[in-house]
Amino acid sequence: GDVIGDMNRRRGKILGQESLKGIVDVTAEVPLSEMFGYSTILRSMTSGRATYTMEPSHFEKVPTKIQEEICKK
C-alpha cells in the first residue's frame, strides 16, 4: 500500500501488480525526474526489504503546470 501510494504521489501510472511466493512485483511508469532518491525512500518504507529496477520506456509531453515551473527556474 505504501509503495503504491508513493508511486501515485510521483505521478506514476501503475501498470500491474503480481504476487509470487510472498513477493509483490509492481510494474509502473514514473517520470524520471520523480525517481531521484527513490532507492533510499523505498528501502526506508520497506525496512530494507524492497529493491527496484528502472529502464527507459518512452518520452511524453510534460504537463503544463510542471512546464511552467521549469520555465520559471
PDB file of N, CA and C in Angstrom:
ATOM      1  N   GLY A   1       0.806  -1.197   0.000  1.00  0.00           N
ATOM      2  CA  GLY A   1       0.000   0.000   0.000  1.00  0.00           C
ATOM      3  C   GLY A   1       0.851   1.264   0.000  1.00  0.00           C
ATOM      4  N   ASP A   2       1.872   1.313   0.851  1.00  0.00           N
ATOM      5  CA  ASP A   2       2.718   2.500   0.922  1.00  0.00           C
ATOM      6  C   ASP A   2       3.479   2.727  -0.378  1.00  0.00           C
ATOM      7  N   VAL A   3       3.959   1.654  -0.976  1.00  0.00           N
ATOM      8  CA  VAL A   3       4.733   1.771  -2.214  1.00  0.00           C
ATOM      9  C   VAL A   3       3.835   2.270  -3.348  1.00  0.00           C
ATOM     10  N   ILE A   4       2.643   1.725  -3.466  1.00  0.00           N
ATOM     11  CA  ILE A   4       1.699   2.163  -4.499  1.00  0.00           C
ATOM     12  C   ILE A   4       1.348   3.638  -4.295  1.00  0.00           C
ATOM     13  N   GLY A   5       1.096   4.028  -3.053  1.00  0.00           N
ATOM     14  CA  GLY A   5       0.786   5.421  -2.748  1.00  0.00           C
ATOM     15  C   GLY A   5       1.929   6.348  -3.123  1.00  0.00           C
ATOM     16  N   ASP A   6       3.161   5.908  -2.863  1.00  0.00           N
ATOM     17  CA  ASP A   6       4.321   6.725  -3.220  1.00  0.00           C
ATOM     18  C   ASP A   6       4.462   6.848  -4.736  1.00  0.00           C
ATOM     19  N   MET A   7       4.191   5.772  -5.445  1.00  0.00           N
ATOM     20  CA  MET A   7       4.241   5.830  -6.915  1.00  0.00           C
ATOM     21  C   MET A   7       3.217   6.836  -7.444  1.00  0.00           C
ATOM     22  N   ASN A   8       2.024   6.826  -6.892  1.00  0.00           N
ATOM     23  CA  ASN A   8       0.991   7.776  -7.309  1.00  0.00           C
ATOM     24  C   ASN A   8       1.405   9.213  -7.010  1.00  0.00           C
ATOM     25  N   ARG A   9       2.025   9.432  -5.863  1.00  0.00           N
ATOM     26  CA  ARG A   9       2.486  10.766  -5.492  1.00  0.00           C
ATOM     27  C   ARG A   9       3.547  11.278  -6.464  1.00  0.00           C
ATOM     28  N   ARG A  10       4.307  10.371  -7.049  1.00  0.00           N
ATOM     29  CA  ARG A  10       5.351  10.718  -8.003  1.00  0.00           C
ATOM     30  C   ARG A  10       4.832  10.789  -9.445  1.00  0.00           C
ATOM     31  N   ARG A  11       3.536  10.915  -9.617  1.00  0.00           N
ATOM     32  CA  ARG A  11       2.895  10.981 -10.932  1.00  0.00           C
ATOM     33  C   ARG A  11       3.044   9.667 -11.710  1.00  0.00           C
ATOM     34  N   GLY A  12       3.144   8.558 -10.996  1.00  0.00           N
ATOM     35  CA  GLY A  12       3.307   7.261 -11.633  1.00  0.00           C
ATOM     36  C   GLY A  12       1.991   6.661 -12.082  1.00  0.00           C
ATOM     37  N   LYS A  13       2.100   5.801 -13.081  1.00  0.00           N
ATOM     38  CA  LYS A  13       0.948   5.031 -13.565  1.00  0.00           C
ATOM     39  C   LYS A  13       1.220   3.571 -13.244  1.00  0.00           C
ATOM     40  N   ILE A  14       0.413   2.992 -12.387  1.00  0.00           N
ATOM     41  CA  ILE A  14       0.573   1.582 -12.022  1.00  0.00           C
ATOM     42  C   ILE A  14       0.045   0.742 -13.182  1.00  0.00           C
ATOM     43  N   LEU A  15       0.897  -0.104 -13.742  1.00  0.00           N
ATOM     44  CA  LEU A  15       0.519  -0.949 -14.879  1.00  0.00           C
ATOM     45  C   LEU A  15       0.124  -2.353 -14.461  1.00  0.00           C
ATOM     46  N   GLY A  16       0.618  -2.785 -13.307  1.00  0.00           N
ATOM     47  CA  GLY A  16       0.288  -4.133 -12.857  1.00  0.00           C
ATOM     48  C   GLY A  16       0.909  -4.447 -11.518  1.00  0.00           C
ATOM     49  N   GLN A  17       0.380  -5.484 -10.908  1.00  0.00           N
ATOM     50  CA  GLN A  17       0.866  -5.936  -9.611  1.00  0.00           C
ATOM     51  C   GLN A  17       0.699  -7.446  -9.582  1.00  0.00           C
ATOM     52  N   GLU A  18       1.754  -8.149  -9.188  1.00  0.00           N
ATOM     53  CA  GLU A  18       1.722  -9.605  -9.207  1.00  0.00           C
ATOM     54  C   GLU A  18       2.367 -10.146  -7.931  1.00  0.00           C
ATOM     55  N   SER A  19       1.725 -11.112  -7.299  1.00  0.00           N
ATOM     56  CA  SER A  19       2.280 -11.755  -6.108  1.00  0.00           C
ATOM     57  C   SER A  19       2.908 -13.086  -6.496  1.00  0.00           C
ATOM     58  N   LEU A  20       4.149 -13.282  -6.061  1.00  0.00           N
ATOM     59  CA  LEU A  20       4.879 -14.512  -6.339  1.00  0.00           C
ATOM     60  C   LEU A  20       5.549 -15.002  -5.061  1.00  0.00           C
ATOM     61  N   LYS A  21       5.006 -16.013  -4.422  1.00  0.00           N
ATOM     62  CA  LYS A  21       5.599 -16.618  -3.226  1.00  0.00           C
ATOM     63  C   LYS A  21       5.955 -15.585  -2.168  1.00  0.00           C
ATOM     64  N   GLY A  22       5.015 -14.731  -1.812  1.00  0.00           N
ATOM     65  CA  GLY A  22       5.246 -13.738  -0.767  1.00  0.00           C
ATOM     66  C   GLY A  22       5.943 -12.473  -1.222  1.00  0.00           C
ATOM     67  N   ILE A  23       6.271 -12.396  -2.497  1.00  0.00           N
ATOM     68  CA  ILE A  23       6.912 -11.202  -3.053  1.00  0.00           C
ATOM     69  C   ILE A  23       5.904 -10.514  -3.966  1.00  0.00           C
ATOM     70  N   VAL A  24       5.810  -9.205  -3.848  1.00  0.00           N
ATOM     71  CA  VAL A  24       4.900  -8.442  -4.706  1.00  0.00           C
ATOM     72  C   VAL A  24       5.726  -7.689  -5.727  1.00  0.00           C
ATOM     73  N   ASP A  25       5.415  -7.900  -6.993  1.00  0.00           N
ATOM     74  CA  ASP A  25       6.095  -7.245  -8.107  1.00  0.00           C
ATOM     75  C   ASP A  25       5.156  -6.184  -8.663  1.00  0.00           C
ATOM     76  N   VAL A  26       5.535  -4.921  -8.546  1.00  0.00           N
ATOM     77  CA  VAL A  26       4.720  -3.807  -9.035  1.00  0.00           C
ATOM     78  C   VAL A  26       5.381  -3.262 -10.291  1.00  0.00           C
ATOM     79  N   THR A  27       4.611  -3.143 -11.360  1.00  0.00           N
ATOM     80  CA  THR A  27       5.096  -2.552 -12.599  1.00  0.00           C
ATOM     81  C   THR A  27       4.431  -1.196 -12.761  1.00  0.00           C
ATOM     82  N   ALA A  28       5.255  -0.168 -12.987  1.00  0.00           N
ATOM     83  CA  ALA A  28       4.718   1.184 -13.097  1.00  0.00           C
ATOM     84  C   ALA A  28       5.560   2.013 -14.056  1.00  0.00           C
ATOM     85  N   GLU A  29       4.960   3.059 -14.577  1.00  0.00           N
ATOM     86  CA  GLU A  29       5.679   4.064 -15.363  1.00  0.00           C
ATOM     87  C   GLU A  29       5.681   5.346 -14.553  1.00  0.00           C
ATOM     88  N   VAL A  30       6.884   5.861 -14.287  1.00  0.00           N
ATOM     89  CA  VAL A  30       7.038   7.061 -13.469  1.00  0.00           C
ATOM     90  C   VAL A  30       8.025   7.985 -14.180  1.00  0.00           C
ATOM     91  N   PRO A  31       7.737   9.288 -14.237  1.00  0.00           N
ATOM     92  CA  PRO A  31       8.684  10.209 -14.863  1.00  0.00           C
ATOM     93  C   PRO A  31      10.062  10.130 -14.191  1.00  0.00           C
ATOM     94  N   LEU A  32      11.106  10.145 -15.004  1.00  0.00           N
ATOM     95  CA  LEU A  32      12.471  10.036 -14.496  1.00  0.00           C
ATOM     96  C   LEU A  32      12.764  11.114 -13.460  1.00  0.00           C
ATOM     97  N   SER A  33      12.288  12.310 -13.676  1.00  0.00           N
ATOM     98  CA  SER A  33      12.570  13.409 -12.746  1.00  0.00           C
ATOM     99  C   SER A  33      12.010  13.148 -11.350  1.00  0.00           C
ATOM    100  N   GLU A  34      11.043  12.260 -11.234  1.00  0.00           N
ATOM    101  CA  GLU A  34      10.436  11.940  -9.937  1.00  0.00           C
ATOM    102  C   GLU A  34      11.148  10.791  -9.231  1.00  0.00           C
ATOM    103  N   MET A  35      12.114  10.161  -9.888  1.00  0.00           N
ATOM    104  CA  MET A  35      12.734   8.966  -9.330  1.00  0.00           C
ATOM    105  C   MET A  35      14.052   9.209  -8.603  1.00  0.00           C
ATOM    106  N   PHE A  36      14.568  10.432  -8.623  1.00  0.00           N
ATOM    107  CA  PHE A  36      15.826  10.700  -7.937  1.00  0.00           C
ATOM    108  C   PHE A  36      15.651  10.506  -6.430  1.00  0.00           C
ATOM    109  N   GLY A  37      16.531   9.727  -5.826  1.00  0.00           N
ATOM    110  CA  GLY A  37      16.465   9.439  -4.401  1.00  0.00           C
ATOM    111  C   GLY A  37      15.477   8.343  -4.039  1.00  0.00           C
ATOM    112  N   TYR A  38      14.858   7.713  -5.028  1.00  0.00           N
ATOM    113  CA  TYR A  38      13.820   6.720  -4.747  1.00  0.00           C
ATOM    114  C   TYR A  38      14.352   5.493  -4.017  1.00  0.00           C
ATOM    115  N   SER A  39      15.545   5.067  -4.325  1.00  0.00           N
ATOM    116  CA  SER A  39      16.108   3.865  -3.710  1.00  0.00           C
ATOM    117  C   SER A  39      16.123   3.988  -2.190  1.00  0.00           C
ATOM    118  N   THR A  40      16.569   5.111  -1.690  1.00  0.00           N
ATOM    119  CA  THR A  40      16.625   5.333  -0.245  1.00  0.00           C
ATOM    120  C   THR A  40      15.233   5.347   0.366  1.00  0.00           C
ATOM    121  N   ILE A  41      14.305   6.019  -0.280  1.00  0.00           N
ATOM    122  CA  ILE A  41      12.933   6.115   0.227  1.00  0.00           C
ATOM    123  C   ILE A  41      12.256   4.743   0.222  1.00  0.00           C
ATOM    124  N   LEU A  42      12.460   3.985  -0.856  1.00  0.00           N
ATOM    125  CA  LEU A  42      11.857   2.652  -0.955  1.00  0.00           C
ATOM    126  C   LEU A  42      12.373   1.738   0.146  1.00  0.00           C
ATOM    127  N   ARG A  43      13.658   1.738   0.367  1.00  0.00           N
ATOM    128  CA  ARG A  43      14.226   0.885   1.422  1.00  0.00           C
ATOM    129  C   ARG A  43      13.722   1.307   2.798  1.00  0.00           C
ATOM    130  N   SER A  44      13.573   2.605   2.992  1.00  0.00           N
ATOM    131  CA  SER A  44      13.060   3.108   4.260  1.00  0.00           C
ATOM    132  C   SER A  44      11.614   2.654   4.484  1.00  0.00           C
ATOM    133  N   MET A  45      10.782   2.752   3.441  1.00  0.00           N
ATOM    134  CA  MET A  45       9.370   2.359   3.546  1.00  0.00           C
ATOM    135  C   MET A  45       9.208   0.871   3.819  1.00  0.00           C
ATOM    136  N   THR A  46      10.151   0.064   3.320  1.00  0.00           N
ATOM    137  CA  THR A  46      10.004  -1.395   3.394  1.00  0.00           C
ATOM    138  C   THR A  46      10.992  -2.039   4.360  1.00  0.00           C
ATOM    139  N   SER A  47      11.580  -1.245   5.218  1.00  0.00           N
ATOM    140  CA  SER A  47      12.578  -1.738   6.186  1.00  0.00           C
ATOM    141  C   SER A  47      13.719  -2.483   5.498  1.00  0.00           C
ATOM    142  N   GLY A  48      14.134  -1.978   4.338  1.00  0.00           N
ATOM    143  CA  GLY A  48      15.271  -2.548   3.618  1.00  0.00           C
ATOM    144  C   GLY A  48      14.988  -3.795   2.815  1.00  0.00           C
ATOM    145  N   ARG A  49      13.730  -4.199   2.686  1.00  0.00           N
ATOM    146  CA  ARG A  49      13.406  -5.455   2.002  1.00  0.00           C
ATOM    147  C   ARG A  49      13.179  -5.304   0.506  1.00  0.00           C
ATOM    148  N   ALA A  50      12.856  -4.108   0.042  1.00  0.00           N
ATOM    149  CA  ALA A  50      12.484  -3.932  -1.364  1.00  0.00           C
ATOM    150  C   ALA A  50      13.659  -3.465  -2.222  1.00  0.00           C
ATOM    151  N   THR A  51      13.587  -3.806  -3.489  1.00  0.00           N
ATOM    152  CA  THR A  51      14.525  -3.303  -4.494  1.00  0.00           C
ATOM    153  C   THR A  51      13.708  -2.874  -5.697  1.00  0.00           C
ATOM    154  N   TYR A  52      14.354  -2.163  -6.607  1.00  0.00           N
ATOM    155  CA  TYR A  52      13.656  -1.794  -7.825  1.00  0.00           C
ATOM    156  C   TYR A  52      14.617  -1.767  -9.000  1.00  0.00           C
ATOM    157  N   THR A  53      14.070  -1.880 -10.177  1.00  0.00           N
ATOM    158  CA  THR A  53      14.837  -1.716 -11.402  1.00  0.00           C
ATOM    159  C   THR A  53      14.152  -0.651 -12.231  1.00  0.00           C
ATOM    160  N   MET A  54      14.938  -0.015 -13.089  1.00  0.00           N
ATOM    161  CA  MET A  54      14.398   1.079 -13.882  1.00  0.00           C
ATOM    162  C   MET A  54      14.998   0.991 -15.282  1.00  0.00           C
ATOM    163  N   GLU A  55      14.159   1.212 -16.277  1.00  0.00           N
ATOM    164  CA  GLU A  55      14.644   1.247 -17.655  1.00  0.00           C
ATOM    165  C   GLU A  55      13.835   2.279 -18.432  1.00  0.00           C
ATOM    166  N   PRO A  56      14.469   2.939 -19.421  1.00  0.00           N
ATOM    167  CA  PRO A  56      13.741   3.935 -20.212  1.00  0.00           C
ATOM    168  C   PRO A  56      12.584   3.292 -20.961  1.00  0.00           C
ATOM    169  N   SER A  57      11.488   4.002 -21.053  1.00  0.00           N
ATOM    170  CA  SER A  57      10.309   3.479 -21.735  1.00  0.00           C
ATOM    171  C   SER A  57       9.944   4.340 -22.944  1.00  0.00           C
ATOM    172  N   HIS A  58       9.653   5.604 -22.687  1.00  0.00           N
ATOM    173  CA  HIS A  58       9.219   6.485 -23.764  1.00  0.00           C
ATOM    174  C   HIS A  58       9.304   7.939 -23.303  1.00  0.00           C
ATOM    175  N   PHE A  59       9.119   8.845 -24.242  1.00  0.00           N
ATOM    176  CA  PHE A  59       9.058  10.262 -23.928  1.00  0.00           C
ATOM    177  C   PHE A  59       7.607  10.697 -23.979  1.00  0.00           C
ATOM    178  N   GLU A  60       7.272  11.676 -23.154  1.00  0.00           N
ATOM    179  CA  GLU A  60       5.906  12.164 -23.088  1.00  0.00           C
ATOM    180  C   GLU A  60       5.953  13.661 -22.806  1.00  0.00           C
ATOM    181  N   LYS A  61       4.971  14.399 -23.284  1.00  0.00           N
ATOM    182  CA  LYS A  61       4.914  15.827 -23.048  1.00  0.00           C
ATOM    183  C   LYS A  61       4.734  16.103 -21.548  1.00  0.00           C
ATOM    184  N   VAL A  62       5.473  17.106 -21.063  1.00  0.00           N
ATOM    185  CA  VAL A  62       5.392  17.492 -19.656  1.00  0.00           C
ATOM    186  C   VAL A  62       4.065  18.220 -19.424  1.00  0.00           C
ATOM    187  N   PRO A  63       3.364  17.915 -18.322  1.00  0.00           N
ATOM    188  CA  PRO A  63       2.125  18.636 -18.020  1.00  0.00           C
ATOM    189  C   PRO A  63       2.376  20.150 -17.935  1.00  0.00           C
ATOM    190  N   THR A  64       1.403  20.944 -18.345  1.00  0.00           N
ATOM    191  CA  THR A  64       1.539  22.399 -18.429  1.00  0.00           C
ATOM    192  C   THR A  64       1.991  23.011 -17.111  1.00  0.00           C
ATOM    193  N   LYS A  65       1.407  22.595 -16.008  1.00  0.00           N
ATOM    194  CA  LYS A  65       1.756  23.156 -14.699  1.00  0.00           C
ATOM    195  C   LYS A  65       3.233  22.942 -14.389  1.00  0.00           C
ATOM    196  N   ILE A  66       3.738  21.761 -14.643  1.00  0.00           N
ATOM    197  CA  ILE A  66       5.140  21.451 -14.373  1.00  0.00           C
ATOM    198  C   ILE A  66       6.037  22.177 -15.373  1.00  0.00           C
ATOM    199  N   GLN A  67       5.587  22.299 -16.612  1.00  0.00           N
ATOM    200  CA  GLN A  67       6.342  23.023 -17.634  1.00  0.00           C
ATOM    201  C   GLN A  67       6.527  24.488 -17.209  1.00  0.00           C
ATOM    202  N   GLU A  68       5.498  25.089 -16.665  1.00  0.00           N
ATOM    203  CA  GLU A  68       5.580  26.475 -16.190  1.00  0.00           C
ATOM    204  C   GLU A  68       6.577  26.611 -15.046  1.00  0.00           C
ATOM    205  N   GLU A  69       6.586  25.639 -14.122  1.00  0.00           N
ATOM    206  CA  GLU A  69       7.539  25.656 -13.009  1.00  0.00           C
ATOM    207  C   GLU A  69       8.972  25.562 -13.516  1.00  0.00           C
ATOM    208  N   ILE A  70       9.205  24.705 -14.509  1.00  0.00           N
ATOM    209  CA  ILE A  70      10.537  24.549 -15.079  1.00  0.00           C
ATOM    210  C   ILE A  70      10.995  25.853 -15.738  1.00  0.00           C
ATOM    211  N   CYS A  71      10.108  26.475 -16.471  1.00  0.00           N
ATOM    212  CA  CYS A  71      10.437  27.729 -17.180  1.00  0.00           C
ATOM    213  C   CYS A  71      10.745  28.857 -16.201  1.00  0.00           C
ATOM    214  N   LYS A  72      10.081  28.888 -15.047  1.00  0.00           N
ATOM    215  CA  LYS A  72      10.350  29.914 -14.035  1.00  0.00           C
ATOM    216  C   LYS A  72      11.761  29.809 -13.484  1.00  0.00           C
ATOM    217  N   LYS A  73      12.253  28.581 -13.388  1.00  0.00           N
ATOM    218  CA  LYS A  73      13.607  28.354 -12.858  1.00  0.00           C
ATOM    219  C   LYS A  73      14.631  28.811 -13.869  1.00  0.00           C
TER     220      LYS A  73
END
